[in-house]
mmCIF file of C-alpha atoms in Angstrom:
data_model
loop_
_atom_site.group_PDB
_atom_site.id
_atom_site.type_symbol
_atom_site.label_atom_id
_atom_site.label_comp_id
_atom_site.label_asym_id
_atom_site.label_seq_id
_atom_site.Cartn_x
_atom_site.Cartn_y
_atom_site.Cartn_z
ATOM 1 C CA UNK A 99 41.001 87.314 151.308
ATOM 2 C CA UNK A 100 39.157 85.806 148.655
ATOM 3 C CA UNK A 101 39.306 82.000 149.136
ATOM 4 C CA UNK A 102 39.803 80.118 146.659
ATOM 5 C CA UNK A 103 37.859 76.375 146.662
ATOM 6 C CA UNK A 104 40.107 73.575 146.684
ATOM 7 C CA UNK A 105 40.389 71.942 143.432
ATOM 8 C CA UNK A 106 40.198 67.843 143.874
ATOM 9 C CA UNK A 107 42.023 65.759 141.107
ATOM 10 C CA UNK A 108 42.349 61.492 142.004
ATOM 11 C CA UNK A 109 45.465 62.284 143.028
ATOM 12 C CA UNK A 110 45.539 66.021 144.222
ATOM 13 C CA UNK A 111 44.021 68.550 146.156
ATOM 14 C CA UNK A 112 44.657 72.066 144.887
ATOM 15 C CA UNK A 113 44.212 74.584 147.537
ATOM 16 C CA UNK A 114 45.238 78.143 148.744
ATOM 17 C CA UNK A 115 48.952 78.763 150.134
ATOM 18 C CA UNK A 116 49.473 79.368 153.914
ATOM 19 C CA UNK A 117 52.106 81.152 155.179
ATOM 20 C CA UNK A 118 53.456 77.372 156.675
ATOM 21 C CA UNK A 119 53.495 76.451 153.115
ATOM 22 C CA UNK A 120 57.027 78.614 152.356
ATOM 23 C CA UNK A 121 59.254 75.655 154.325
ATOM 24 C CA UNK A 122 57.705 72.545 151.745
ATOM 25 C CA UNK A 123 57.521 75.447 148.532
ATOM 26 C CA UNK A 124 61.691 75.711 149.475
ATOM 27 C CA UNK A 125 62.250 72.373 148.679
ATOM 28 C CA UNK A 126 61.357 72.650 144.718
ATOM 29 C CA UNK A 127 62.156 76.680 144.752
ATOM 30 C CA UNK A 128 65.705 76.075 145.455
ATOM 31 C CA UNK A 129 66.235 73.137 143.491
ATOM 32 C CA UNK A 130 68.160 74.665 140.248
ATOM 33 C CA UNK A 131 67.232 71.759 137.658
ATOM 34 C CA UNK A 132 63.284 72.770 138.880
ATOM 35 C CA UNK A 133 63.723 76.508 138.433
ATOM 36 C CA UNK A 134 66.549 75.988 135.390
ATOM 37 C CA UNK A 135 63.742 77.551 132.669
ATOM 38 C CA UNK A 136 61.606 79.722 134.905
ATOM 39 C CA UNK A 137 61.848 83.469 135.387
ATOM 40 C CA UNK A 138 63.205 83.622 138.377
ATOM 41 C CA UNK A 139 66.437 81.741 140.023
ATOM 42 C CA UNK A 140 66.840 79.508 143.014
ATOM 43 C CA UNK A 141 64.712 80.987 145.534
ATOM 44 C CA UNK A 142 66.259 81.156 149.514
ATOM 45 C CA UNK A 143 63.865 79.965 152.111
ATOM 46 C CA UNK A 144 63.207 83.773 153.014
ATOM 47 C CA UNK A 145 62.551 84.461 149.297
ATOM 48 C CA UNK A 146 60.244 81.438 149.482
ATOM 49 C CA UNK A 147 58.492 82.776 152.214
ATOM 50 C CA UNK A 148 57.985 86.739 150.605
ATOM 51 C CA UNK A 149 56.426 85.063 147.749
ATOM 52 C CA UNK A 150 54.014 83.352 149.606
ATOM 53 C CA UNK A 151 52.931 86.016 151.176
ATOM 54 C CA UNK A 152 52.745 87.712 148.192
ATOM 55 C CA UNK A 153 50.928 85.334 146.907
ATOM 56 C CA UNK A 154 47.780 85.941 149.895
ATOM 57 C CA UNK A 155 48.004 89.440 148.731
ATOM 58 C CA UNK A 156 47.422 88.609 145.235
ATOM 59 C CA UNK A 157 44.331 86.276 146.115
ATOM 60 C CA UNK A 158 42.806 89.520 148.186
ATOM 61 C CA UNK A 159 41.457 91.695 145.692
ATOM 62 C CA UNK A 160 37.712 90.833 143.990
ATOM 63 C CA UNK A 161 36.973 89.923 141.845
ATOM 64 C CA UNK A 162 40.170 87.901 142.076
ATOM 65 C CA UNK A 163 42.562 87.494 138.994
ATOM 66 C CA UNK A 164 45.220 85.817 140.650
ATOM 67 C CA UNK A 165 44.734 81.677 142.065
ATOM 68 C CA UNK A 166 47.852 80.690 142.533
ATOM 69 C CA UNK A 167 47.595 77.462 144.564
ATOM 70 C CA UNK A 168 49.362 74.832 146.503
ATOM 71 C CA UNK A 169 49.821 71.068 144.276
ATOM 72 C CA UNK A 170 49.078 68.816 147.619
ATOM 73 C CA UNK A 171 49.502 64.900 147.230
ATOM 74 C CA UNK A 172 46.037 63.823 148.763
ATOM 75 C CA UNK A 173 47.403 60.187 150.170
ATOM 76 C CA UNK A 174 50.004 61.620 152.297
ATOM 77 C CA UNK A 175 49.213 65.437 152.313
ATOM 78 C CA UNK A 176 52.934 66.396 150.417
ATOM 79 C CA UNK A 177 53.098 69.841 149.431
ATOM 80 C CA UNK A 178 54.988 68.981 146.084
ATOM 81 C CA UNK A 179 54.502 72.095 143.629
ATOM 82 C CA UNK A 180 52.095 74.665 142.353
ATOM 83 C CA UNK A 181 49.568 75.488 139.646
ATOM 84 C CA UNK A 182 47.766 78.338 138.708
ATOM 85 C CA UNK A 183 46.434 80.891 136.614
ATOM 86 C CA UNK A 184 45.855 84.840 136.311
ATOM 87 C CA UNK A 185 43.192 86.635 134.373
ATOM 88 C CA UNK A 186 45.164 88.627 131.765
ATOM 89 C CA UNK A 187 42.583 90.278 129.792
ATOM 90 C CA UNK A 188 38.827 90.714 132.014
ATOM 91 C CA UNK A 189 37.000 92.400 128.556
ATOM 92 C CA UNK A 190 38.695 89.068 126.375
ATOM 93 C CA UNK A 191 38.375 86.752 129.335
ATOM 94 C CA UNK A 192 41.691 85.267 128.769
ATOM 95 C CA UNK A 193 44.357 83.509 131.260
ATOM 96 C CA UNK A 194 47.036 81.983 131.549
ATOM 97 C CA UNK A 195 48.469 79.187 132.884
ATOM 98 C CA UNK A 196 51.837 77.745 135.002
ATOM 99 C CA UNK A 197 52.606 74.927 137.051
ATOM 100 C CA UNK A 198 55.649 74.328 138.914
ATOM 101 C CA UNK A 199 56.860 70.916 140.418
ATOM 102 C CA UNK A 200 59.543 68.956 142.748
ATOM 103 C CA UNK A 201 61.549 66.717 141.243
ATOM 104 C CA UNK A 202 60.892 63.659 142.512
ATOM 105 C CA UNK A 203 57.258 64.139 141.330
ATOM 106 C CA UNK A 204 58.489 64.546 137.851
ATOM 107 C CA UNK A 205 56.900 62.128 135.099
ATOM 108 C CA UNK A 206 54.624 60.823 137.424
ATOM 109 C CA UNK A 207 51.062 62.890 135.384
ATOM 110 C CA UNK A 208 51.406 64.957 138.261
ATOM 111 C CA UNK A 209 51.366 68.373 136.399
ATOM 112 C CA UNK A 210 49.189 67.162 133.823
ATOM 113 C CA UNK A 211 46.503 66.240 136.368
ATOM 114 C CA UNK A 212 47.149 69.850 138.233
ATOM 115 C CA UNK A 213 47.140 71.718 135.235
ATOM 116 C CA UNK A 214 43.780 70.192 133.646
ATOM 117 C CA UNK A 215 42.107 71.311 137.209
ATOM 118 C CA UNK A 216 42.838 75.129 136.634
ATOM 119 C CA UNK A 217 42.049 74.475 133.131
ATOM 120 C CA UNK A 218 38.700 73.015 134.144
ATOM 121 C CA UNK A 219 38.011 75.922 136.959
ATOM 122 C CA UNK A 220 38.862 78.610 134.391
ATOM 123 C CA UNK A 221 36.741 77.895 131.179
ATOM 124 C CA UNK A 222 34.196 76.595 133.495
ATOM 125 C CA UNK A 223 33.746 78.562 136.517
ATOM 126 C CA UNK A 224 35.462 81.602 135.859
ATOM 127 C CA UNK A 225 33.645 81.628 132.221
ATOM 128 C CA UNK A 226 37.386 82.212 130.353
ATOM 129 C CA UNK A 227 37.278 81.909 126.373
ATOM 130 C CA UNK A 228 41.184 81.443 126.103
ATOM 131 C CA UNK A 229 43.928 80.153 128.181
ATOM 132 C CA UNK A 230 47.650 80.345 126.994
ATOM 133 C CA UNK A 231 50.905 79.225 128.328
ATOM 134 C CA UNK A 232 54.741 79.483 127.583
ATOM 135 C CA UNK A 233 57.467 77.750 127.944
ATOM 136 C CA UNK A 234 60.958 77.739 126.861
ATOM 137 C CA UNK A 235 61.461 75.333 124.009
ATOM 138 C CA UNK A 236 64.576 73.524 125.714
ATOM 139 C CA UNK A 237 61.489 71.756 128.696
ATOM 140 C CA UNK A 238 60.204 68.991 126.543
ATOM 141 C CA UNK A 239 58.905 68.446 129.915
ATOM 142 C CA UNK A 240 56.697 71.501 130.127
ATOM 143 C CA UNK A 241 55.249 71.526 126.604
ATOM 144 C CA UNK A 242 53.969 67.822 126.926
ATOM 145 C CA UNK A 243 52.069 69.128 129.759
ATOM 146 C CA UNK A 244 50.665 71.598 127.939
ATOM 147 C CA UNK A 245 49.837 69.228 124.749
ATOM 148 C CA UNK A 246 48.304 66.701 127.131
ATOM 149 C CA UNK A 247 46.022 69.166 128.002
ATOM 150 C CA UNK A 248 44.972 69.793 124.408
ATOM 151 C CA UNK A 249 46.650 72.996 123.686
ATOM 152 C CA UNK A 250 48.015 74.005 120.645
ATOM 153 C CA UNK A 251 51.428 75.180 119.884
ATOM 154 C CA UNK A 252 50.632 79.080 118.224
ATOM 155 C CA UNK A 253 54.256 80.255 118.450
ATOM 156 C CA UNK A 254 57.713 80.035 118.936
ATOM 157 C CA UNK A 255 58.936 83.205 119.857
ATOM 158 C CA UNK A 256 62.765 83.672 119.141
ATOM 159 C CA UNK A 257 64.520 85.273 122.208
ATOM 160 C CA UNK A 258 62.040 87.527 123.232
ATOM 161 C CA UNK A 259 62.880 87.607 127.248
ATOM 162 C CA UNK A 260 65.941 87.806 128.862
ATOM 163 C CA UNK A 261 66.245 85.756 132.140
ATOM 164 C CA UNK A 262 69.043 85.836 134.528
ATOM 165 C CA UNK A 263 71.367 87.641 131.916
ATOM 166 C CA UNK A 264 70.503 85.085 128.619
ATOM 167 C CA UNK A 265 68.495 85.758 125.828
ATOM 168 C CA UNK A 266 65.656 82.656 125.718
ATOM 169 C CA UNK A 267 63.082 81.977 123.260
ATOM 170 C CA UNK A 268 59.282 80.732 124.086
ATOM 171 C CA UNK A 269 56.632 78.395 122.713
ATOM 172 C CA UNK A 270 53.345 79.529 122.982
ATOM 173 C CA UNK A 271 50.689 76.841 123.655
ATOM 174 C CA UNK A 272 47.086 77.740 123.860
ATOM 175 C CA UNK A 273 43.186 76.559 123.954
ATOM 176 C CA UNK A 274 40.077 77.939 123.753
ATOM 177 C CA UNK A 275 36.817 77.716 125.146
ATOM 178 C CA UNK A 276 34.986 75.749 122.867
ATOM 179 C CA UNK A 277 37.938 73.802 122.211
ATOM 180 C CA UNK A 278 37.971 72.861 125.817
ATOM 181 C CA UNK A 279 34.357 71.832 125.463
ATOM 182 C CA UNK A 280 35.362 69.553 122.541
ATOM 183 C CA UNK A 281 37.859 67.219 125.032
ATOM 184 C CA UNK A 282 34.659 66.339 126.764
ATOM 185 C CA UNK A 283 35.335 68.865 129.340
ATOM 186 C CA UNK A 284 33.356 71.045 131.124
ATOM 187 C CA UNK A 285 30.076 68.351 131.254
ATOM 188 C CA UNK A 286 28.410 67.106 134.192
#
């Protein structure tokens, strides 16, 4: 398996999942107000489990495309969401971008702080020129991550995916490289 390097934040570290990981990933994965806009439903702690391991084969092929990583508290070691990103296009070196989170971590800059890590490892490790995300319009939440982060809103798709049987529509949020570089990232 390609290993990804842990990703240190203040607050976080930002690691690879282990197979452990599928009992603290159950907590938020089954919670329905946490999974309420993503593509998939509540999760059961066997479904929690599959998609961690699915997750260690996705992180074996190089290069690798996939880092999909643990969101680990570093003061008490709390396994309390995930962040990550996947190469979408290798010739346009473009990504994107998700982060997923329990809810009594919610509002605390938590994501924010996650997010800007793979946003920092992508444009400046992996070399990316853009990163995108989406989100469905009704997570205030979400999108304030993603405008924290300096992104800029480039669509609003109108029902374009249908999840779990309703028709949902998507903002599109996006930055590029030199935009990135811009914010003061990517220096020292």
């Amino acid at each position: 398996m390609s290993s990804a390097p842990p990703l240190l934040t203040p607050r976080l570290q930002l690691r690879d999942f282990v197979e452990e990981d599928w009992r603290a990933t159950t907590r938020y994965e089954s919670d329905p107000e946490v999974v309420r806009y993503g593509s998939h439903g509540v999760r059961t702690p066997e479904e929690s489990r599959e998609y961690i391991l699915r997750v260690a084969e996705l992180s074996r092929p190089l290069p690798r495309r996939v880092y999909d990583l643990a969101m680990v508290r570093r003061e008490d070691g709390r396994l309390i969401g995930r962040c990550g990103m996947r190469v979408t296009d290798v010739p346009s070196r473009e990504g994107t971008l998700w982060y997923v989170l329990e809810r009594p971590s919610w509002g605390q800059g938590y994501a924010s702080e996650a997010a800007q890590a793979v946003m920092d490892f992508s444009f400046g490790t992996l070399g990316l020129h853009r990163m995108y995300a989406d989100c469905d319009p009704r997570n205030p939440g979400s999108y304030r991550v993603m405008e924290k982060l300096g992104m800029r809103r480039e669509a609003h798709f109108r029902e374009n995916a249908l999840i779990r049987g309703e028709w949902c529509d998507a903002y599109i949020y996006a930055q590029l490289e030199h935009e990135w570089r811009a914010r003061g990232r990517g220096r020292g």
